Structures are given as structure tokens and as C-alpha cells.
PDB file of C-alpha atoms and ligand atoms in Angstrom:
ATOM      1  CA  UNK A 953      10.278  12.939   3.503  1.00  0.00           C
ATOM      2  CA  UNK A 954      12.584  10.550   1.686  1.00  0.00           C
ATOM      3  CA  UNK A 955      10.956   7.976  -0.588  1.00  0.00           C
ATOM      4  CA  UNK A 956      12.582   5.039  -2.338  1.00  0.00           C
ATOM      5  CA  UNK A 957      10.233   3.071  -4.574  1.00  0.00           C
ATOM      6  CA  UNK A 958      11.470  -0.483  -5.044  1.00  0.00           C
ATOM      7  CA  UNK A 959       9.614  -2.666  -7.572  1.00  0.00           C
ATOM      8  CA  UNK A 960       9.366  -6.260  -6.335  1.00  0.00           C
ATOM      9  CA  UNK A 961       8.164  -9.613  -7.680  1.00  0.00           C
ATOM     10  CA  UNK A 962       7.359 -10.452 -11.307  1.00  0.00           C
ATOM     11  CA  UNK A 963       4.316  -8.151 -10.855  1.00  0.00           C
ATOM     12  CA  UNK A 964       6.672  -5.165 -10.409  1.00  0.00           C
ATOM     13  CA  UNK A 965       4.804  -4.139  -7.300  1.00  0.00           C
ATOM     14  CA  UNK A 966       5.882  -0.735  -5.956  1.00  0.00           C
ATOM     15  CA  UNK A 967       7.219  -1.281  -2.463  1.00  0.00           C
ATOM     16  CA  UNK A 968       7.786   2.145  -0.873  1.00  0.00           C
ATOM     17  CA  UNK A 969      10.450   2.779   1.725  1.00  0.00           C
ATOM     18  CA  UNK A 970       9.909   6.140   3.456  1.00  0.00           C
ATOM     19  CA  UNK A 971      11.919   7.900   6.138  1.00  0.00           C
ATOM     20  CA  UNK A 972      12.322  11.238   7.898  1.00  0.00           C
ATOM     21  CA  UNK A 973      15.502  13.281   8.432  1.00  0.00           C
ATOM     22  CA  UNK A 974      16.373  11.236  11.504  1.00  0.00           C
ATOM     23  CA  UNK A 975      16.115   7.981   9.532  1.00  0.00           C
ATOM     24  CA  UNK A 976      12.888   6.843  11.195  1.00  0.00           C
ATOM     25  CA  UNK A 977      11.432   4.581   8.510  1.00  0.00           C
ATOM     26  CA  UNK A 978       8.398   2.596   7.429  1.00  0.00           C
ATOM     27  CA  UNK A 979       8.036   0.176   4.550  1.00  0.00           C
ATOM     28  CA  UNK A 980       4.762   0.029   2.638  1.00  0.00           C
ATOM     29  CA  UNK A 981       3.700  -3.130   0.770  1.00  0.00           C
ATOM     30  CA  UNK A 982       6.817  -5.309   0.881  1.00  0.00           C
ATOM     31  CA  UNK A 983       5.495  -7.787  -1.659  1.00  0.00           C
ATOM     32  CA  UNK A 984       8.529  -9.998  -2.106  1.00  0.00           C
ATOM     33  CA  UNK A 985      12.322 -10.157  -2.451  1.00  0.00           C
ATOM     34  CA  UNK A 986      12.958  -9.680   1.292  1.00  0.00           C
ATOM     35  CA  UNK A 987      16.766  -9.850   0.882  1.00  0.00           C
ATOM     36  CA  UNK A 988      16.778  -6.883  -1.482  1.00  0.00           C
ATOM     37  CA  UNK A 989      14.526  -4.885   0.869  1.00  0.00           C
ATOM     38  CA  UNK A 990      16.607  -5.684   3.968  1.00  0.00           C
ATOM     39  CA  UNK A 991      19.739  -4.543   2.100  1.00  0.00           C
ATOM     40  CA  UNK A 992      18.097  -1.243   1.098  1.00  0.00           C
ATOM     41  CA  UNK A 993      17.048  -0.554   4.694  1.00  0.00           C
ATOM     42  CA  UNK A 994      20.479  -1.395   6.100  1.00  0.00           C
ATOM     43  CA  UNK A 995      22.440   0.380   3.328  1.00  0.00           C
ATOM     44  CA  UNK A 996      20.639   3.609   4.209  1.00  0.00           C
ATOM     45  CA  UNK A 997      21.149   3.082   7.960  1.00  0.00           C
ATOM     46  CA  UNK A 998      17.405   3.320   8.545  1.00  0.00           C
ATOM     47  CA  UNK A 999      15.592   2.609  11.797  1.00  0.00           C
ATOM     48  CA  UNK A1000      12.582   0.623  10.597  1.00  0.00           C
ATOM     49  CA  UNK A1001       9.583   1.317  12.832  1.00  0.00           C
ATOM     50  CA  UNK A1002       6.751  -0.551  11.101  1.00  0.00           C
ATOM     51  CA  UNK A1003       5.584  -2.571   8.109  1.00  0.00           C
ATOM     52  CA  UNK A1004       2.432  -1.145   6.518  1.00  0.00           C
ATOM     53  CA  UNK A1005       0.095  -3.027   4.172  1.00  0.00           C
ATOM     54  CA  UNK A1006      -2.547  -1.548   1.845  1.00  0.00           C
ATOM     55  CA  UNK A1007      -4.343  -4.848   1.161  1.00  0.00           C
ATOM     56  CA  UNK A1008      -3.987  -8.591   1.420  1.00  0.00           C
ATOM     57  CA  UNK A1009      -2.748  -9.572  -2.049  1.00  0.00           C
ATOM     58  CA  UNK A1010       0.381 -11.696  -2.042  1.00  0.00           C
ATOM     59  CA  UNK A1011       2.378  -9.368  -4.316  1.00  0.00           C
ATOM     60  CA  UNK A1012       1.909  -6.608  -1.689  1.00  0.00           C
ATOM     61  CA  UNK A1013       2.545  -8.575   1.496  1.00  0.00           C
ATOM     62  CA  UNK A1014       4.763 -11.563   0.612  1.00  0.00           C
ATOM     63  CA  UNK A1015       7.942 -10.267   2.295  1.00  0.00           C
ATOM     64  CA  UNK A1016       6.231  -8.873   5.413  1.00  0.00           C
ATOM     65  CA  UNK A1017       6.861 -11.922   7.655  1.00  0.00           C
ATOM     66  CA  UNK A1018      10.579 -12.035   6.692  1.00  0.00           C
ATOM     67  CA  UNK A1019      10.998  -8.315   7.425  1.00  0.00           C
ATOM     68  CA  UNK A1020       9.168  -8.679  10.728  1.00  0.00           C
ATOM     69  CA  UNK A1021      11.451 -11.559  11.709  1.00  0.00           C
ATOM     70  CA  UNK A1022      14.582  -9.613  10.735  1.00  0.00           C
ATOM     71  CA  UNK A1023      13.755  -6.212  12.263  1.00  0.00           C
ATOM     72  CA  UNK A1024      11.313  -7.207  15.030  1.00  0.00           C
ATOM     73  CA  UNK A1025       8.666  -4.642  14.052  1.00  0.00           C
ATOM     74  CA  UNK A1026       4.895  -4.959  13.738  1.00  0.00           C
ATOM     75  CA  UNK A1027       2.907  -5.592  10.575  1.00  0.00           C
ATOM     76  CA  UNK A1028       0.133  -2.974  10.493  1.00  0.00           C
ATOM     77  CA  UNK A1029      -2.926  -2.949   8.222  1.00  0.00           C
ATOM     78  CA  UNK A1030      -4.925  -3.284   6.135  1.00  0.00           C
ATOM     79  CA  UNK A1031      -8.586  -3.118   7.337  1.00  0.00           C
ATOM     80  CA  UNK A1032      -9.867  -6.363   8.837  1.00  0.00           C
ATOM     81  CA  UNK A1033     -12.273  -6.919   5.921  1.00  0.00           C
ATOM     82  CA  UNK A1034      -9.240  -8.355   4.055  1.00  0.00           C
ATOM     83  CA  UNK A1035      -8.763 -11.150   6.618  1.00  0.00           C
ATOM     84  CA  UNK A1036      -9.807 -13.840   4.104  1.00  0.00           C
ATOM     85  CA  UNK A1037      -6.977 -12.842   1.763  1.00  0.00           C
ATOM     86  CA  UNK A1038      -4.458 -13.449   4.582  1.00  0.00           C
ATOM     87  CA  UNK A1039      -6.044 -16.787   5.476  1.00  0.00           C
ATOM     88  CA  UNK A1040      -5.888 -17.757   1.782  1.00  0.00           C
ATOM     89  CA  UNK A1041      -2.223 -16.938   1.248  1.00  0.00           C
ATOM     90  CA  UNK A1042      -1.197 -20.490   0.280  1.00  0.00           C
ATOM     91  CA  UNK A1043      -3.901 -20.496  -2.419  1.00  0.00           C
ATOM     92  CA  UNK A1044      -2.846 -17.050  -3.644  1.00  0.00           C
ATOM     93  CA  UNK A1045       0.545 -18.501  -4.649  1.00  0.00           C
ATOM     94  CA  UNK A1046      -1.157 -20.739  -7.190  1.00  0.00           C
ATOM     95  CA  UNK A1047      -3.808 -18.178  -8.147  1.00  0.00           C
ATOM     96  CA  UNK A1048      -1.275 -15.468  -8.977  1.00  0.00           C
ATOM     97  CA  UNK A1049       1.527 -17.765 -10.147  1.00  0.00           C
ATOM     98  CA  UNK A1050       3.876 -16.378  -7.499  1.00  0.00           C
ATOM     99  CA  UNK A1051       6.189 -17.857  -4.845  1.00  0.00           C
ATOM    100  CA  UNK A1052       4.760 -20.029  -2.072  1.00  0.00           C
ATOM    101  CA  UNK A1053       3.571 -18.340   1.097  1.00  0.00           C
ATOM    102  CA  UNK A1054       2.286 -19.365   4.510  1.00  0.00           C
ATOM    103  CA  UNK A1055      -0.784 -17.719   5.992  1.00  0.00           C
ATOM    104  CA  UNK A1056      -0.130 -14.995   8.570  1.00  0.00           C
ATOM    105  CA  UNK A1057      -2.122 -12.177  10.138  1.00  0.00           C
ATOM    106  CA  UNK A1058      -1.065  -8.562  10.744  1.00  0.00           C
ATOM    107  CA  UNK A1059      -0.256  -7.531  14.317  1.00  0.00           C
ATOM    108  CA  UNK A1060      -2.784  -4.725  14.028  1.00  0.00           C
ATOM    109  CA  UNK A1061      -5.733  -4.100  11.709  1.00  0.00           C
ATOM    110  CA  UNK A1062      -6.486  -0.551  10.591  1.00  0.00           C
ATOM    111  CA  UNK A1063     -10.238  -0.390  11.169  1.00  0.00           C
ATOM    112  CA  UNK A1064     -10.426   3.225  12.366  1.00  0.00           C
ATOM    113  CA  UNK A1065     -10.998   5.790   9.600  1.00  0.00           C
ATOM    114  CA  UNK A1066      -8.652   8.799   9.831  1.00  0.00           C
ATOM    115  CA  UNK A1067      -6.307   7.074  12.285  1.00  0.00           C
ATOM    116  CA  UNK A1068      -2.876   8.746  12.146  1.00  0.00           C
ATOM    117  CA  UNK A1069       0.298   6.641  12.315  1.00  0.00           C
ATOM    118  CA  UNK A1070       3.515   8.409  13.325  1.00  0.00           C
ATOM    119  CA  UNK A1071       6.854   7.411  11.848  1.00  0.00           C
ATOM    120  CA  UNK A1072       9.263   9.849  13.500  1.00  0.00           C
ATOM    121  CA  UNK A1073       8.169  13.243  12.171  1.00  0.00           C
ATOM    122  CA  UNK A1074       6.061  11.719   9.380  1.00  0.00           C
ATOM    123  CA  UNK A1075       2.342  11.429   9.944  1.00  0.00           C
ATOM    124  CA  UNK A1076       0.350   8.982   7.845  1.00  0.00           C
ATOM    125  CA  UNK A1077      -3.425   9.268   7.864  1.00  0.00           C
ATOM    126  CA  UNK A1078      -5.302   6.039   7.131  1.00  0.00           C
ATOM    127  CA  UNK A1079      -8.334   6.032   4.847  1.00  0.00           C
ATOM    128  CA  UNK A1080     -10.403   2.949   4.005  1.00  0.00           C
ATOM    129  CA  UNK A1081     -10.503   2.564   0.185  1.00  0.00           C
ATOM    130  CA  UNK A1082     -12.614  -0.552  -0.543  1.00  0.00           C
ATOM    131  CA  UNK A1083     -13.302  -1.830  -4.049  1.00  0.00           C
ATOM    132  CA  UNK A1084     -10.200  -3.680  -5.290  1.00  0.00           C
ATOM    133  CA  UNK A1085     -10.399  -5.616  -2.021  1.00  0.00           C
ATOM    134  CA  UNK A1086     -12.934  -4.946   0.766  1.00  0.00           C
ATOM    135  CA  UNK A1087     -10.279  -4.080   3.363  1.00  0.00           C
ATOM    136  CA  UNK A1088      -8.018  -1.934   1.174  1.00  0.00           C
ATOM    137  CA  UNK A1089      -6.549   1.163   2.862  1.00  0.00           C
ATOM    138  CA  UNK A1090      -4.355   4.082   1.771  1.00  0.00           C
ATOM    139  CA  UNK A1091      -1.700   6.075   3.667  1.00  0.00           C
ATOM    140  CA  UNK A1092      -1.783   9.873   3.304  1.00  0.00           C
ATOM    141  CA  UNK A1093       1.141  12.143   4.251  1.00  0.00           C
ATOM    142  CA  UNK A1094      -0.339  15.652   4.406  1.00  0.00           C
ATOM    143  CA  UNK A1095       2.896  17.643   4.867  1.00  0.00           C
ATOM    144  CA  UNK A1096       4.301  16.330   1.593  1.00  0.00           C
ATOM    145  CA  UNK A1097       0.904  15.724  -0.083  1.00  0.00           C
ATOM    146  CA  UNK A1098       1.885  12.187  -1.030  1.00  0.00           C
ATOM    147  CA  UNK A1099      -0.459   9.183  -0.872  1.00  0.00           C
ATOM    148  CA  UNK A1100       0.356   5.485  -1.026  1.00  0.00           C
ATOM    149  CA  UNK A1101      -2.825   3.927  -2.339  1.00  0.00           C
ATOM    150  CA  UNK A1102      -2.008   0.407  -3.546  1.00  0.00           C
ATOM    151  CA  UNK A1103      -4.237  -0.952  -6.301  1.00  0.00           C
ATOM    152  CA  UNK A1104      -6.994   1.690  -6.249  1.00  0.00           C
ATOM    153  CA  UNK A1105      -5.906   4.276  -8.818  1.00  0.00           C
ATOM    154  CA  UNK A1106      -3.183   3.973 -11.462  1.00  0.00           C
ATOM    155  CA  UNK A1107      -1.917   6.373 -14.097  1.00  0.00           C
ATOM    156  CA  UNK A1108      -4.748   6.242 -16.672  1.00  0.00           C
ATOM    157  CA  UNK A1109      -6.245   3.134 -15.098  1.00  0.00           C
ATOM    158  CA  UNK A1110      -8.016   1.803 -11.998  1.00  0.00           C
ATOM    159  CA  UNK A1111      -7.732  -1.309  -9.873  1.00  0.00           C
ATOM    160  CA  UNK A1112      -9.321  -4.629 -10.837  1.00  0.00           C
ATOM    161  CA  UNK A1113     -12.607  -5.456  -9.134  1.00  0.00           C
ATOM    162  CA  UNK A1114     -13.147  -9.014 -10.405  1.00  0.00           C
ATOM    163  CA  UNK A1115     -11.539 -10.740  -7.395  1.00  0.00           C
ATOM    164  CA  UNK A1116     -13.646 -12.227  -4.562  1.00  0.00           C
ATOM    165  CA  UNK A1117     -14.971  -9.376  -2.416  1.00  0.00           C
ATOM    166  CA  UNK A1118     -14.235  -6.794  -5.098  1.00  0.00           C
ATOM    167  CA  UNK A1119     -16.757  -4.084  -5.975  1.00  0.00           C
ATOM    168  CA  UNK A1120     -16.642  -1.714  -8.924  1.00  0.00           C
ATOM    169  CA  UNK A1121     -19.087   0.699  -7.257  1.00  0.00           C
ATOM    170  CA  UNK A1122     -17.037   0.783  -4.061  1.00  0.00           C
ATOM    171  CA  UNK A1123     -13.829   1.391  -6.045  1.00  0.00           C
ATOM    172  CA  UNK A1124     -15.299   4.351  -7.924  1.00  0.00           C
ATOM    173  CA  UNK A1125     -16.671   5.773  -4.641  1.00  0.00           C
ATOM    174  CA  UNK A1126     -13.265   5.378  -2.998  1.00  0.00           C
ATOM    175  CA  UNK A1127     -11.639   7.329  -5.839  1.00  0.00           C
ATOM    176  CA  UNK A1128     -14.270  10.026  -6.272  1.00  0.00           C
ATOM    177  CA  UNK A1129     -15.252  10.538  -2.624  1.00  0.00           C
ATOM    178  CA  UNK A1130     -11.924  10.028  -0.866  1.00  0.00           C
ATOM    179  CA  UNK A1131      -9.077  10.657  -3.349  1.00  0.00           C
ATOM    180  CA  UNK A1132     -10.456  13.422  -5.582  1.00  0.00           C
ATOM    181  CA  UNK A1133     -11.367  15.780  -2.692  1.00  0.00           C
ATOM    182  CA  UNK A1134      -7.726  15.764  -1.525  1.00  0.00           C
ATOM    183  CA  UNK A1135      -6.826  18.291  -4.218  1.00  0.00           C
ATOM    184  CA  UNK A1136      -5.211  18.228  -7.651  1.00  0.00           C
ATOM    185  CA  UNK A1137      -1.621  18.586  -6.416  1.00  0.00           C
ATOM    186  CA  UNK A1138      -1.588  15.379  -4.401  1.00  0.00           C
ATOM    187  CA  UNK A1139       0.915  12.797  -5.634  1.00  0.00           C
ATOM    188  CA  UNK A1140      -0.387   9.251  -5.875  1.00  0.00           C
ATOM    189  CA  UNK A1141       2.117   6.424  -5.583  1.00  0.00           C
ATOM    190  CA  UNK A1142       0.229   3.392  -6.872  1.00  0.00           C
ATOM    191  CA  UNK A1143       0.877  -0.294  -6.352  1.00  0.00           C
ATOM    192  CA  UNK A1144       2.127  -0.738  -9.907  1.00  0.00           C
ATOM    193  CA  UNK A1145       3.530   1.537 -12.605  1.00  0.00           C
ATOM    194  CA  UNK A1146       4.460   5.225 -12.594  1.00  0.00           C
ATOM    195  CA  UNK A1147       3.276   7.754 -10.018  1.00  0.00           C
ATOM    196  CA  UNK A1148       0.634  10.312 -10.920  1.00  0.00           C
ATOM    197  CA  UNK A1149      -1.356  13.209  -9.452  1.00  0.00           C
ATOM    198  CA  UNK A1150      -5.024  13.623  -8.629  1.00  0.00           C
ATOM    199  CA  UNK A1151      -5.236  16.497 -11.129  1.00  0.00           C
ATOM    200  CA  UNK A1152      -3.778  14.433 -13.977  1.00  0.00           C
ATOM    201  CA  UNK A1153      -6.168  11.536 -13.342  1.00  0.00           C
ATOM    202  CA  UNK A1154      -9.199  13.828 -13.155  1.00  0.00           C
ATOM    203  CA  UNK A1155      -8.244  15.128 -16.587  1.00  0.00           C
ATOM    204  CA  UNK A1156      -7.051  12.068 -18.508  1.00  0.00           C
ATOM    205  CA  UNK A1157      -8.103   8.834 -16.791  1.00  0.00           C
ATOM    206  CA  UNK A1158     -10.513   7.142 -19.251  1.00  0.00           C
ATOM    207  CA  UNK A1159     -12.183   5.121 -16.442  1.00  0.00           C
ATOM    208  CA  UNK A1160     -13.180   8.226 -14.500  1.00  0.00           C
ATOM    209  CA  UNK A1161     -14.847  10.401 -17.127  1.00  0.00           C
TER     210      UNK A1161
HETATM  211 ZN1   ZN B1986      -4.041  -6.088  -5.453  1.00  0.00          ZN
HETATM  212 ZN1   ZN B1987      -1.055  -5.276  -6.864  1.00  0.00          ZN
END
């Protein structure tokens, strides 16, 4: 699997572009700067198959409509419990101090636990990871033991739970009951900051002692 992590917006959100050896690609959390993302996709000669979203925060989804318009592919995810974040997109601009955005809805919600999405030879399992937002999901690529988990778990930190619909207890359950059992070698690509591993976070993350 090829992975290009492209930080976007003033929040330095990690947009991940992934593709297989035949250039079948998906983009995860295109939060902003659509021009830059379109250039990356076209520079690499990639065949974009889908736009995947972990949760409904503007810095993770802001460029999704522009990419959909350009490439004609579906916006998939997160879980439907995040619908209010999509409906509130214009307010999120002011709330987060980011660019203006119109409300939109994904083409498909990811409400089925363990659903597997195929991007060429890549297989992404979907797990519901509520807590930071109620409809937050993660994408798990078992062949390469890499997970794209948005704002759930960071290197030495965890996601905020003080937004509407957030839940500290749900976040800790998502981490301890869904991420930790994956195994220590799994690589976690978070929504912000450097990547980490499950093993490293079990050992050093001060929020998970
Ligand atoms: Zn977020
Ligand atoms: Zn974020």
C-alpha cells in the first residue's frame, strides 16, 4: 500500500491518500485545500475510487464536495450519528474559525460494523469509534496493519470530547475495546500530528494509564 499524508488547513489535519500497485486510490479526510489534493492525485496518475470520511468536523471534510465534483466519486462515511455535524457545516466555519462551507451529506453512511470497503486490492474494514463525535469511524487495513482513525487517538494524547455529542466514556471504550485488541504492531495514522503504534500508546500515553 502506498500512503501519502498531506496536512491540510490551518489545523494541519492529516489527509491520507492511499493507493495500491495498480493506482486504485482512496482519499481519507480531505479537510481543505482541494486544489493541492487534486494536484497530488493527478501528479501520481491515480484512479480515485472514493472519498472516505472519519467524522463530520469541517477540518476533515471541507474539500470533499470539491473532490467529488472534480472526480465524480462518492463520499462515503462516517456513521449516520454524525448527521448533525454535516447539517451544521455553515456554523462550523465560525465555530472553528475556518473557511466557509455549505452543508452537504455523504452519498453513503457507514452504519454497519465490520463492513469492508475495497479499493483495488486494498481492503478497509470499518469500525465505529464514537466519543470524539458520536458517528466517528476508523478504517483498518489488515494486510499492512495500518489504521486511519481520525481524532480518536493521538501520539501521547486522545481526542477532545467537549463538543456536542461527545463522550469521554465512549472515547475510552473505543480506544481500549476496539483499538488496543488489534495488537501492538498496528500503525495508527491520526487526524493530527505524527503517526504512532498501539504498543507505543499502551506504554506512554498519559491519558490511558
Ligand atoms: Zn474532529
Ligand atoms: Zn480534527
